[in-house]
Amino acid sequence: MDITLRQMELFLSVAETGSFTRAAEEVLLSQPVLSRTIQQVEHAVGAKLFERSTRSLALTPEGTELLGIVRDILRTYHRGMERFAAIRAGERATVTLAALPSVAAGMLPGVFRTVLADRPAMQLRILDGITQEVIEHVRSGAAELAIAEAGNADSHVRGHPLCEDPVLAVLPADHPLTERASVSWSDLAQQPFVAFAPASSVRRLTDDAFGQAGVRPTNVIETREVGTAAGMISAGLGVSAVPRLVLPLLAFGRLVTRPLSGPSAVRRLAVYTPRASDLPPAAAYFLHHLLHTPGTGAPSAEGSGERSDG
């Protein structure tokens, strides 16, 4: 009892129009061809589907029953093909993005909001970690894209420049340095300094900047957790310096940011993709959005002297 989708569609057209002539016009077939198709369907199901007369065409009880089945099958088929087309177009597929925690908190919420406004059926996942971890996620196939520091040499991934993330001084709200429009690395070196763990991208940035300024803080509190750093600074135990995108992770503390003078410190970010394979449509769309939509990079340095209170 096999009936093709095409035969179902033709049967549906005849049943809904109640006329072989009108149905033939709709489906762009000759009436004899359409009549033969319905006969083939009747033979396949072993039942008469239409009562025919010179003036009317009506469904038999068997035809009425088959009509409901055919409508359900075609509705399911067309919905399924629409879902498949959406996946092929990148509208419903899942995109997994690996990112530094500061990028995940400071940049991605706005990016996700605009992407989902355009493609609300897209599923988005985040894997956060340090630079080596997020790039490894792309190498292993766990993520299609990764956002991390630019300049990482890896034969298995390709980096696409994304944005620059300026480093700012972070001070307790009542610290004397908040009276200045900007502070220097020398100023920070004279204070207890809250530093991040050596494996973090922020630590490398601050160590390089202190080195270029020819100074080094002598009193250092080291932590690997951003929240811990925020608590230490807010309690007046030290000062620090972080890229602007890290600030949302410090927001619960009573902190103030100031521009840094002397050697400029900027964290350059890139989007990493697999080198050896093409991206799925959804990931390709997300990458294009990141690289070509204004406002998806790091916030500008304007207003960096404003207070950042939690």
C-alpha atoms as a PDB file:
ATOM      1  CA  MET A   1       0.000   0.000   0.000  1.00  0.00           C
ATOM      2  CA  ASP A   2       2.701   2.485  -1.054  1.00  0.00           C
ATOM      3  CA  ILE A   3       1.626   5.958  -2.128  1.00  0.00           C
ATOM      4  CA  THR A   4       4.159   8.595  -3.098  1.00  0.00           C
ATOM      5  CA  LEU A   5       4.100  12.129  -1.742  1.00  0.00           C
ATOM      6  CA  ARG A   6       3.285  13.373  -5.216  1.00  0.00           C
ATOM      7  CA  GLN A   7       0.277  11.056  -5.425  1.00  0.00           C
ATOM      8  CA  MET A   8      -0.865  12.265  -2.003  1.00  0.00           C
ATOM      9  CA  GLU A   9      -0.624  15.883  -3.146  1.00  0.00           C
ATOM     10  CA  LEU A  10      -2.651  15.169  -6.279  1.00  0.00           C
ATOM     11  CA  PHE A  11      -5.296  13.253  -4.311  1.00  0.00           C
ATOM     12  CA  LEU A  12      -5.518  16.172  -1.863  1.00  0.00           C
ATOM     13  CA  SER A  13      -5.969  18.657  -4.707  1.00  0.00           C
ATOM     14  CA  VAL A  14      -8.823  16.652  -6.251  1.00  0.00           C
ATOM     15  CA  ALA A  15     -10.494  16.148  -2.867  1.00  0.00           C
ATOM     16  CA  GLU A  16     -10.300  19.824  -1.904  1.00  0.00           C
ATOM     17  CA  THR A  17     -11.430  21.224  -5.263  1.00  0.00           C
ATOM     18  CA  GLY A  18     -14.096  18.571  -5.821  1.00  0.00           C
ATOM     19  CA  SER A  19     -13.248  18.586  -9.485  1.00  0.00           C
ATOM     20  CA  PHE A  20     -10.740  16.835 -11.720  1.00  0.00           C
ATOM     21  CA  THR A  21     -10.823  19.799 -14.095  1.00  0.00           C
ATOM     22  CA  ARG A  22     -10.027  22.439 -11.466  1.00  0.00           C
ATOM     23  CA  ALA A  23      -7.465  20.213  -9.786  1.00  0.00           C
ATOM     24  CA  ALA A  24      -5.716  19.566 -13.110  1.00  0.00           C
ATOM     25  CA  GLU A  25      -5.461  23.333 -13.659  1.00  0.00           C
ATOM     26  CA  GLU A  26      -4.000  23.854 -10.185  1.00  0.00           C
ATOM     27  CA  VAL A  27      -1.352  21.152 -10.470  1.00  0.00           C
ATOM     28  CA  LEU A  28      -0.565  21.880 -14.129  1.00  0.00           C
ATOM     29  CA  LEU A  29      -1.384  18.385 -15.380  1.00  0.00           C
ATOM     30  CA  SER A  30      -3.745  17.166 -18.049  1.00  0.00           C
ATOM     31  CA  GLN A  31      -7.016  15.757 -16.751  1.00  0.00           C
ATOM     32  CA  PRO A  32      -6.364  12.243 -18.155  1.00  0.00           C
ATOM     33  CA  VAL A  33      -2.987  12.083 -16.378  1.00  0.00           C
ATOM     34  CA  LEU A  34      -4.585  13.223 -13.110  1.00  0.00           C
ATOM     35  CA  SER A  35      -7.403  10.693 -13.469  1.00  0.00           C
ATOM     36  CA  ARG A  36      -4.921   7.870 -14.041  1.00  0.00           C
ATOM     37  CA  THR A  37      -2.976   8.935 -10.930  1.00  0.00           C
ATOM     38  CA  ILE A  38      -6.108   8.764  -8.749  1.00  0.00           C
ATOM     39  CA  GLN A  39      -6.877   5.321 -10.203  1.00  0.00           C
ATOM     40  CA  GLN A  40      -3.352   4.231  -9.233  1.00  0.00           C
ATOM     41  CA  VAL A  41      -3.936   5.493  -5.694  1.00  0.00           C
ATOM     42  CA  GLU A  42      -7.247   3.626  -5.484  1.00  0.00           C
ATOM     43  CA  HIS A  43      -5.550   0.477  -6.705  1.00  0.00           C
ATOM     44  CA  ALA A  44      -2.743   0.911  -4.170  1.00  0.00           C
ATOM     45  CA  VAL A  45      -5.106   1.322  -1.178  1.00  0.00           C
ATOM     46  CA  GLY A  46      -7.630  -1.214  -2.471  1.00  0.00           C
ATOM     47  CA  ALA A  47     -10.619   1.092  -2.120  1.00  0.00           C
ATOM     48  CA  LYS A  48     -12.737   3.430  -4.188  1.00  0.00           C
ATOM     49  CA  LEU A  49     -12.039   7.005  -3.110  1.00  0.00           C
ATOM     50  CA  PHE A  50     -14.483   9.076  -5.163  1.00  0.00           C
ATOM     51  CA  GLU A  51     -18.085   8.705  -6.288  1.00  0.00           C
ATOM     52  CA  ARG A  52     -18.106  10.090  -9.817  1.00  0.00           C
ATOM     53  CA  SER A  53     -20.987  11.343 -11.921  1.00  0.00           C
ATOM     54  CA  THR A  54     -21.218  13.649 -14.910  1.00  0.00           C
ATOM     55  CA  ARG A  55     -22.054  16.560 -12.630  1.00  0.00           C
ATOM     56  CA  SER A  56     -20.430  15.882  -9.286  1.00  0.00           C
ATOM     57  CA  LEU A  57     -17.473  14.330  -7.536  1.00  0.00           C
ATOM     58  CA  ALA A  58     -17.698  13.282  -3.889  1.00  0.00           C
ATOM     59  CA  LEU A  59     -15.454  11.409  -1.502  1.00  0.00           C
ATOM     60  CA  THR A  60     -16.441   7.956  -0.410  1.00  0.00           C
ATOM     61  CA  PRO A  61     -16.189   7.094   3.312  1.00  0.00           C
ATOM     62  CA  GLU A  62     -12.807   5.496   2.543  1.00  0.00           C
ATOM     63  CA  GLY A  63     -11.788   8.612   0.642  1.00  0.00           C
ATOM     64  CA  THR A  64     -12.730  10.819   3.588  1.00  0.00           C
ATOM     65  CA  GLU A  65     -10.652   8.663   5.930  1.00  0.00           C
ATOM     66  CA  LEU A  66      -7.662   8.738   3.583  1.00  0.00           C
ATOM     67  CA  LEU A  67      -7.992  12.518   3.200  1.00  0.00           C
ATOM     68  CA  GLY A  68      -7.399  13.036   6.921  1.00  0.00           C
ATOM     69  CA  ILE A  69      -4.377  10.729   6.860  1.00  0.00           C
ATOM     70  CA  VAL A  70      -2.913  12.436   3.787  1.00  0.00           C
ATOM     71  CA  ARG A  71      -3.355  15.890   5.323  1.00  0.00           C
ATOM     72  CA  ASP A  72      -1.500  14.793   8.481  1.00  0.00           C
ATOM     73  CA  ILE A  73       1.324  13.197   6.502  1.00  0.00           C
ATOM     74  CA  LEU A  74       1.815  16.183   4.195  1.00  0.00           C
ATOM     75  CA  ARG A  75       1.606  18.659   7.075  1.00  0.00           C
ATOM     76  CA  THR A  76       4.282  16.741   8.987  1.00  0.00           C
ATOM     77  CA  TYR A  77       6.420  16.397   5.872  1.00  0.00           C
ATOM     78  CA  HIS A  78       6.313  20.083   4.983  1.00  0.00           C
ATOM     79  CA  ARG A  79       7.001  21.180   8.564  1.00  0.00           C
ATOM     80  CA  GLY A  80       9.927  18.802   8.752  1.00  0.00           C
ATOM     81  CA  MET A  81      11.374  20.094   5.490  1.00  0.00           C
ATOM     82  CA  GLU A  82      10.943  23.666   6.727  1.00  0.00           C
ATOM     83  CA  ARG A  83      12.879  22.776   9.878  1.00  0.00           C
ATOM     84  CA  PHE A  84      15.564  21.124   7.777  1.00  0.00           C
ATOM     85  CA  ALA A  85      15.811  24.189   5.521  1.00  0.00           C
ATOM     86  CA  ALA A  86      16.110  26.379   8.632  1.00  0.00           C
ATOM     87  CA  ILE A  87      18.965  24.232   9.926  1.00  0.00           C
ATOM     88  CA  ARG A  88      20.692  24.408   6.547  1.00  0.00           C
ATOM     89  CA  ALA A  89      20.268  28.180   6.616  1.00  0.00           C
ATOM     90  CA  GLY A  90      21.762  28.325  10.105  1.00  0.00           C
ATOM     91  CA  GLU A  91      18.590  29.506  11.819  1.00  0.00           C
ATOM     92  CA  ARG A  92      17.926  26.595  14.200  1.00  0.00           C
ATOM     93  CA  ALA A  93      21.310  24.956  14.630  1.00  0.00           C
ATOM     94  CA  THR A  94      23.397  25.116  17.794  1.00  0.00           C
ATOM     95  CA  VAL A  95      26.551  27.255  17.818  1.00  0.00           C
ATOM     96  CA  THR A  96      29.126  26.556  20.536  1.00  0.00           C
ATOM     97  CA  LEU A  97      31.454  29.451  21.261  1.00  0.00           C
ATOM     98  CA  ALA A  98      34.479  29.224  23.565  1.00  0.00           C
ATOM     99  CA  ALA A  99      35.582  32.517  25.126  1.00  0.00           C
ATOM    100  CA  LEU A 100      37.608  34.130  27.865  1.00  0.00           C
ATOM    101  CA  PRO A 101      35.374  34.742  30.920  1.00  0.00           C
ATOM    102  CA  SER A 102      35.646  38.510  30.495  1.00  0.00           C
ATOM    103  CA  VAL A 103      34.565  38.231  26.865  1.00  0.00           C
ATOM    104  CA  ALA A 104      31.698  35.936  27.832  1.00  0.00           C
ATOM    105  CA  ALA A 105      30.478  38.438  30.439  1.00  0.00           C
ATOM    106  CA  GLY A 106      31.383  41.754  28.808  1.00  0.00           C
ATOM    107  CA  MET A 107      30.868  41.225  25.075  1.00  0.00           C
ATOM    108  CA  LEU A 108      28.720  38.180  24.382  1.00  0.00           C
ATOM    109  CA  PRO A 109      25.453  39.202  26.070  1.00  0.00           C
ATOM    110  CA  GLY A 110      25.017  42.071  23.609  1.00  0.00           C
ATOM    111  CA  VAL A 111      26.111  39.925  20.671  1.00  0.00           C
ATOM    112  CA  PHE A 112      23.720  37.131  21.631  1.00  0.00           C
ATOM    113  CA  ARG A 113      20.865  39.597  22.001  1.00  0.00           C
ATOM    114  CA  THR A 114      21.238  40.922  18.457  1.00  0.00           C
ATOM    115  CA  VAL A 115      21.854  37.472  16.928  1.00  0.00           C
ATOM    116  CA  LEU A 116      18.763  35.998  18.590  1.00  0.00           C
ATOM    117  CA  ALA A 117      16.664  38.984  17.550  1.00  0.00           C
ATOM    118  CA  ASP A 118      17.472  38.059  13.939  1.00  0.00           C
ATOM    119  CA  ARG A 119      17.423  34.263  14.378  1.00  0.00           C
ATOM    120  CA  PRO A 120      15.378  33.434  17.485  1.00  0.00           C
ATOM    121  CA  ALA A 121      15.492  29.668  16.833  1.00  0.00           C
ATOM    122  CA  MET A 122      19.301  29.512  16.989  1.00  0.00           C
ATOM    123  CA  GLN A 123      20.732  27.691  20.011  1.00  0.00           C
ATOM    124  CA  LEU A 124      23.867  29.201  21.590  1.00  0.00           C
ATOM    125  CA  ARG A 125      26.328  27.599  24.022  1.00  0.00           C
ATOM    126  CA  ILE A 126      29.340  29.126  25.809  1.00  0.00           C
ATOM    127  CA  LEU A 127      32.467  27.356  27.010  1.00  0.00           C
ATOM    128  CA  ASP A 128      34.668  29.741  28.993  1.00  0.00           C
ATOM    129  CA  GLY A 129      38.272  29.361  30.086  1.00  0.00           C
ATOM    130  CA  ILE A 130      41.769  30.768  29.678  1.00  0.00           C
ATOM    131  CA  THR A 131      43.213  31.354  26.204  1.00  0.00           C
ATOM    132  CA  GLN A 132      44.817  27.929  25.809  1.00  0.00           C
ATOM    133  CA  GLU A 133      41.613  26.200  26.900  1.00  0.00           C
ATOM    134  CA  VAL A 134      39.272  28.031  24.552  1.00  0.00           C
ATOM    135  CA  ILE A 135      41.547  27.524  21.551  1.00  0.00           C
ATOM    136  CA  GLU A 136      41.805  23.833  22.414  1.00  0.00           C
ATOM    137  CA  HIS A 137      38.008  23.662  22.285  1.00  0.00           C
ATOM    138  CA  VAL A 138      38.178  24.666  18.613  1.00  0.00           C
ATOM    139  CA  ARG A 139      41.035  22.267  17.907  1.00  0.00           C
ATOM    140  CA  SER A 140      39.114  19.363  19.430  1.00  0.00           C
ATOM    141  CA  GLY A 141      35.824  20.240  17.731  1.00  0.00           C
ATOM    142  CA  ALA A 142      34.032  20.970  21.019  1.00  0.00           C
ATOM    143  CA  ALA A 143      33.411  24.534  19.776  1.00  0.00           C
ATOM    144  CA  GLU A 144      33.097  26.021  16.314  1.00  0.00           C
ATOM    145  CA  LEU A 145      34.454  29.429  17.355  1.00  0.00           C
ATOM    146  CA  ALA A 146      36.679  30.815  20.096  1.00  0.00           C
ATOM    147  CA  ILE A 147      37.390  34.378  21.226  1.00  0.00           C
ATOM    148  CA  ALA A 148      40.769  34.848  22.883  1.00  0.00           C
ATOM    149  CA  GLU A 149      43.937  36.905  22.718  1.00  0.00           C
ATOM    150  CA  ALA A 150      45.204  37.525  19.200  1.00  0.00           C
ATOM    151  CA  GLY A 151      48.570  36.225  18.079  1.00  0.00           C
ATOM    152  CA  ASN A 152      48.331  32.629  19.229  1.00  0.00           C
ATOM    153  CA  ALA A 153      50.293  30.462  16.819  1.00  0.00           C
ATOM    154  CA  ASP A 154      48.536  27.170  16.181  1.00  0.00           C
ATOM    155  CA  SER A 155      48.585  25.259  12.909  1.00  0.00           C
ATOM    156  CA  HIS A 156      45.097  23.872  13.532  1.00  0.00           C
ATOM    157  CA  VAL A 157      43.228  27.170  13.950  1.00  0.00           C
ATOM    158  CA  ARG A 158      42.923  30.441  12.063  1.00  0.00           C
ATOM    159  CA  GLY A 159      42.687  33.792  13.857  1.00  0.00           C
ATOM    160  CA  HIS A 160      40.478  36.651  12.639  1.00  0.00           C
ATOM    161  CA  PRO A 161      41.253  40.047  14.273  1.00  0.00           C
ATOM    162  CA  LEU A 162      38.237  41.204  16.277  1.00  0.00           C
ATOM    163  CA  CYS A 163      38.862  44.246  18.482  1.00  0.00           C
ATOM    164  CA  GLU A 164      41.152  46.013  20.940  1.00  0.00           C
ATOM    165  CA  ASP A 165      40.353  46.003  24.648  1.00  0.00           C
ATOM    166  CA  PRO A 166      42.123  48.847  26.538  1.00  0.00           C
ATOM    167  CA  VAL A 167      43.559  48.230  29.989  1.00  0.00           C
ATOM    168  CA  LEU A 168      42.333  50.561  32.751  1.00  0.00           C
ATOM    169  CA  ALA A 169      43.460  51.207  36.299  1.00  0.00           C
ATOM    170  CA  VAL A 170      41.021  49.869  38.895  1.00  0.00           C
ATOM    171  CA  LEU A 171      40.992  51.616  42.269  1.00  0.00           C
ATOM    172  CA  PRO A 172      39.025  51.501  45.521  1.00  0.00           C
ATOM    173  CA  ALA A 173      36.295  54.142  45.480  1.00  0.00           C
ATOM    174  CA  ASP A 174      37.977  56.241  48.188  1.00  0.00           C
ATOM    175  CA  HIS A 175      41.585  55.882  46.995  1.00  0.00           C
ATOM    176  CA  PRO A 176      43.652  59.120  46.643  1.00  0.00           C
ATOM    177  CA  LEU A 177      44.494  58.267  43.017  1.00  0.00           C
ATOM    178  CA  THR A 178      40.832  58.683  42.091  1.00  0.00           C
ATOM    179  CA  GLU A 179      41.396  62.453  42.302  1.00  0.00           C
ATOM    180  CA  ARG A 180      43.527  62.259  39.144  1.00  0.00           C
ATOM    181  CA  ALA A 181      42.221  62.207  35.582  1.00  0.00           C
ATOM    182  CA  SER A 182      44.633  59.376  34.783  1.00  0.00           C
ATOM    183  CA  VAL A 183      47.276  57.357  36.577  1.00  0.00           C
ATOM    184  CA  SER A 184      50.582  55.847  35.490  1.00  0.00           C
ATOM    185  CA  TRP A 185      52.044  52.393  35.859  1.00  0.00           C
ATOM    186  CA  SER A 186      54.557  53.942  38.232  1.00  0.00           C
ATOM    187  CA  ASP A 187      51.665  55.152  40.383  1.00  0.00           C
ATOM    188  CA  LEU A 188      50.254  51.611  40.504  1.00  0.00           C
ATOM    189  CA  ALA A 189      53.659  50.080  41.280  1.00  0.00           C
ATOM    190  CA  GLN A 190      53.861  52.200  44.438  1.00  0.00           C
ATOM    191  CA  GLN A 191      50.624  50.687  45.760  1.00  0.00           C
ATOM    192  CA  PRO A 192      49.759  47.156  46.890  1.00  0.00           C
ATOM    193  CA  PHE A 193      48.837  45.538  43.584  1.00  0.00           C
ATOM    194  CA  VAL A 194      46.195  42.856  43.083  1.00  0.00           C
ATOM    195  CA  ALA A 195      47.561  40.637  40.309  1.00  0.00           C
ATOM    196  CA  PHE A 196      46.067  37.684  38.494  1.00  0.00           C
ATOM    197  CA  ALA A 197      47.619  34.237  38.183  1.00  0.00           C
ATOM    198  CA  PRO A 198      50.578  33.950  35.775  1.00  0.00           C
ATOM    199  CA  ALA A 199      48.574  31.842  33.272  1.00  0.00           C
ATOM    200  CA  SER A 200      45.980  34.574  32.723  1.00  0.00           C
ATOM    201  CA  SER A 201      46.049  36.941  29.763  1.00  0.00           C
ATOM    202  CA  VAL A 202      45.530  39.889  32.146  1.00  0.00           C
ATOM    203  CA  ARG A 203      48.682  39.011  34.107  1.00  0.00           C
ATOM    204  CA  ARG A 204      50.789  38.941  30.957  1.00  0.00           C
ATOM    205  CA  LEU A 205      49.455  42.345  29.929  1.00  0.00           C
ATOM    206  CA  THR A 206      50.192  43.979  33.267  1.00  0.00           C
ATOM    207  CA  ASP A 207      53.635  42.366  33.619  1.00  0.00           C
ATOM    208  CA  ASP A 208      54.583  43.609  30.148  1.00  0.00           C
ATOM    209  CA  ALA A 209      53.318  47.122  30.892  1.00  0.00           C
ATOM    210  CA  PHE A 210      55.196  47.336  34.180  1.00  0.00           C
ATOM    211  CA  GLY A 211      58.316  46.105  32.390  1.00  0.00           C
ATOM    212  CA  GLN A 212      57.998  48.745  29.665  1.00  0.00           C
ATOM    213  CA  ALA A 213      57.558  51.433  32.336  1.00  0.00           C
ATOM    214  CA  GLY A 214      60.678  50.174  34.087  1.00  0.00           C
ATOM    215  CA  VAL A 215      58.896  49.541  37.375  1.00  0.00           C
ATOM    216  CA  ARG A 216      57.580  46.564  39.297  1.00  0.00           C
ATOM    217  CA  PRO A 217      55.156  46.449  42.239  1.00  0.00           C
ATOM    218  CA  THR A 218      56.831  45.177  45.404  1.00  0.00           C
ATOM    219  CA  ASN A 219      53.664  44.327  47.321  1.00  0.00           C
ATOM    220  CA  VAL A 220      51.521  41.888  45.339  1.00  0.00           C
ATOM    221  CA  ILE A 221      48.333  40.035  46.225  1.00  0.00           C
ATOM    222  CA  GLU A 222      47.859  37.265  43.669  1.00  0.00           C
ATOM    223  CA  THR A 223      44.582  35.542  42.819  1.00  0.00           C
ATOM    224  CA  ARG A 224      43.178  33.602  39.874  1.00  0.00           C
ATOM    225  CA  GLU A 225      39.555  34.644  40.519  1.00  0.00           C
ATOM    226  CA  VAL A 226      38.195  37.952  39.233  1.00  0.00           C
ATOM    227  CA  GLY A 227      35.593  38.083  41.989  1.00  0.00           C
ATOM    228  CA  THR A 228      38.300  37.723  44.625  1.00  0.00           C
ATOM    229  CA  ALA A 229      40.256  40.562  43.019  1.00  0.00           C
ATOM    230  CA  ALA A 230      37.167  42.779  43.089  1.00  0.00           C
ATOM    231  CA  GLY A 231      36.642  42.060  46.785  1.00  0.00           C
ATOM    232  CA  MET A 232      40.274  42.811  47.621  1.00  0.00           C
ATOM    233  CA  ILE A 233      40.287  46.098  45.725  1.00  0.00           C
ATOM    234  CA  SER A 234      36.888  47.169  47.079  1.00  0.00           C
ATOM    235  CA  ALA A 235      38.140  46.526  50.624  1.00  0.00           C
ATOM    236  CA  GLY A 236      41.069  48.893  50.032  1.00  0.00           C
ATOM    237  CA  LEU A 237      43.726  46.171  50.056  1.00  0.00           C
ATOM    238  CA  GLY A 238      45.214  47.157  46.723  1.00  0.00           C
ATOM    239  CA  VAL A 239      44.804  48.522  43.199  1.00  0.00           C
ATOM    240  CA  SER A 240      44.865  46.708  39.894  1.00  0.00           C
ATOM    241  CA  ALA A 241      44.653  47.062  36.109  1.00  0.00           C
ATOM    242  CA  VAL A 242      42.343  45.071  33.823  1.00  0.00           C
ATOM    243  CA  PRO A 243      41.034  45.218  30.255  1.00  0.00           C
ATOM    244  CA  ARG A 244      37.734  47.042  29.962  1.00  0.00           C
ATOM    245  CA  LEU A 245      35.793  43.859  29.183  1.00  0.00           C
ATOM    246  CA  VAL A 246      36.739  42.486  32.613  1.00  0.00           C
ATOM    247  CA  LEU A 247      34.855  45.296  34.383  1.00  0.00           C
ATOM    248  CA  PRO A 248      31.411  43.580  34.394  1.00  0.00           C
ATOM    249  CA  LEU A 249      32.982  40.802  36.455  1.00  0.00           C
ATOM    250  CA  LEU A 250      34.093  43.411  39.035  1.00  0.00           C
ATOM    251  CA  ALA A 251      30.799  45.275  39.127  1.00  0.00           C
ATOM    252  CA  PHE A 252      29.699  44.153  42.592  1.00  0.00           C
ATOM    253  CA  GLY A 253      32.612  46.050  44.198  1.00  0.00           C
ATOM    254  CA  ARG A 254      32.754  49.785  44.915  1.00  0.00           C
ATOM    255  CA  LEU A 255      35.451  50.526  42.359  1.00  0.00           C
ATOM    256  CA  VAL A 256      36.618  53.396  40.195  1.00  0.00           C
ATOM    257  CA  THR A 257      38.426  53.153  36.853  1.00  0.00           C
ATOM    258  CA  ARG A 258      40.949  55.582  35.398  1.00  0.00           C
ATOM    259  CA  PRO A 259      42.859  55.674  32.093  1.00  0.00           C
ATOM    260  CA  LEU A 260      46.493  54.598  32.267  1.00  0.00           C
ATOM    261  CA  SER A 261      49.267  56.857  31.020  1.00  0.00           C
ATOM    262  CA  GLY A 262      52.773  55.780  30.084  1.00  0.00           C
ATOM    263  CA  PRO A 263      53.037  52.651  27.948  1.00  0.00           C
ATOM    264  CA  SER A 264      49.608  51.905  26.553  1.00  0.00           C
ATOM    265  CA  ALA A 265      48.341  48.430  27.326  1.00  0.00           C
ATOM    266  CA  VAL A 266      45.765  46.936  25.015  1.00  0.00           C
ATOM    267  CA  ARG A 267      44.478  43.391  24.857  1.00  0.00           C
ATOM    268  CA  ARG A 268      43.950  42.450  21.211  1.00  0.00           C
ATOM    269  CA  LEU A 269      41.246  39.873  20.696  1.00  0.00           C
ATOM    270  CA  ALA A 270      40.654  37.515  17.792  1.00  0.00           C
ATOM    271  CA  VAL A 271      38.043  34.984  16.749  1.00  0.00           C
ATOM    272  CA  TYR A 272      39.520  31.546  16.103  1.00  0.00           C
ATOM    273  CA  THR A 273      38.059  28.995  13.691  1.00  0.00           C
ATOM    274  CA  PRO A 274      39.223  25.555  12.512  1.00  0.00           C
ATOM    275  CA  ARG A 275      41.812  25.873   9.768  1.00  0.00           C
ATOM    276  CA  ALA A 276      41.091  22.608   7.993  1.00  0.00           C
ATOM    277  CA  SER A 277      37.295  22.633   7.622  1.00  0.00           C
ATOM    278  CA  ASP A 278      34.463  24.932   6.613  1.00  0.00           C
ATOM    279  CA  LEU A 279      32.165  26.243   9.319  1.00  0.00           C
ATOM    280  CA  PRO A 280      28.552  25.024   9.503  1.00  0.00           C
ATOM    281  CA  PRO A 281      26.092  27.668   8.228  1.00  0.00           C
ATOM    282  CA  ALA A 282      25.018  28.786  11.713  1.00  0.00           C
ATOM    283  CA  ALA A 283      28.603  29.234  12.927  1.00  0.00           C
ATOM    284  CA  ALA A 284      29.533  31.009   9.680  1.00  0.00           C
ATOM    285  CA  TYR A 285      26.634  33.409  10.229  1.00  0.00           C
ATOM    286  CA  PHE A 286      27.742  34.046  13.826  1.00  0.00           C
ATOM    287  CA  LEU A 287      31.341  34.672  12.711  1.00  0.00           C
ATOM    288  CA  HIS A 288      30.190  37.112  10.020  1.00  0.00           C
ATOM    289  CA  HIS A 289      28.083  38.934  12.610  1.00  0.00           C
ATOM    290  CA  LEU A 290      31.033  39.228  14.990  1.00  0.00           C
ATOM    291  CA  LEU A 291      33.425  40.526  12.347  1.00  0.00           C
ATOM    292  CA  HIS A 292      31.135  42.842  10.394  1.00  0.00           C
ATOM    293  CA  THR A 293      28.506  44.228  12.781  1.00  0.00           C
ATOM    294  CA  PRO A 294      29.448  47.541  14.439  1.00  0.00           C
ATOM    295  CA  GLY A 295      29.390  47.489  18.222  1.00  0.00           C
ATOM    296  CA  THR A 296      30.188  43.804  18.722  1.00  0.00           C
ATOM    297  CA  GLY A 297      33.762  44.487  19.824  1.00  0.00           C
ATOM    298  CA  ALA A 298      35.072  45.872  23.081  1.00  0.00           C
ATOM    299  CA  PRO A 299      33.507  49.082  24.419  1.00  0.00           C
ATOM    300  CA  SER A 300      35.328  52.254  23.533  1.00  0.00           C
ATOM    301  CA  ALA A 301      37.659  53.961  26.010  1.00  0.00           C
ATOM    302  CA  GLU A 302      35.337  56.952  26.331  1.00  0.00           C
ATOM    303  CA  GLY A 303      34.137  57.485  29.860  1.00  0.00           C
ATOM    304  CA  SER A 304      36.867  55.312  31.314  1.00  0.00           C
ATOM    305  CA  GLY A 305      37.371  57.859  34.049  1.00  0.00           C
ATOM    306  CA  GLU A 306      33.857  57.362  35.346  1.00  0.00           C
ATOM    307  CA  ARG A 307      33.129  55.570  38.553  1.00  0.00           C
ATOM    308  CA  SER A 308      32.233  51.894  38.326  1.00  0.00           C
ATOM    309  CA  ASP A 309      30.261  51.136  41.484  1.00  0.00           C
ATOM    310  CA  GLY A 310      28.565  47.869  42.347  1.00  0.00           C
END
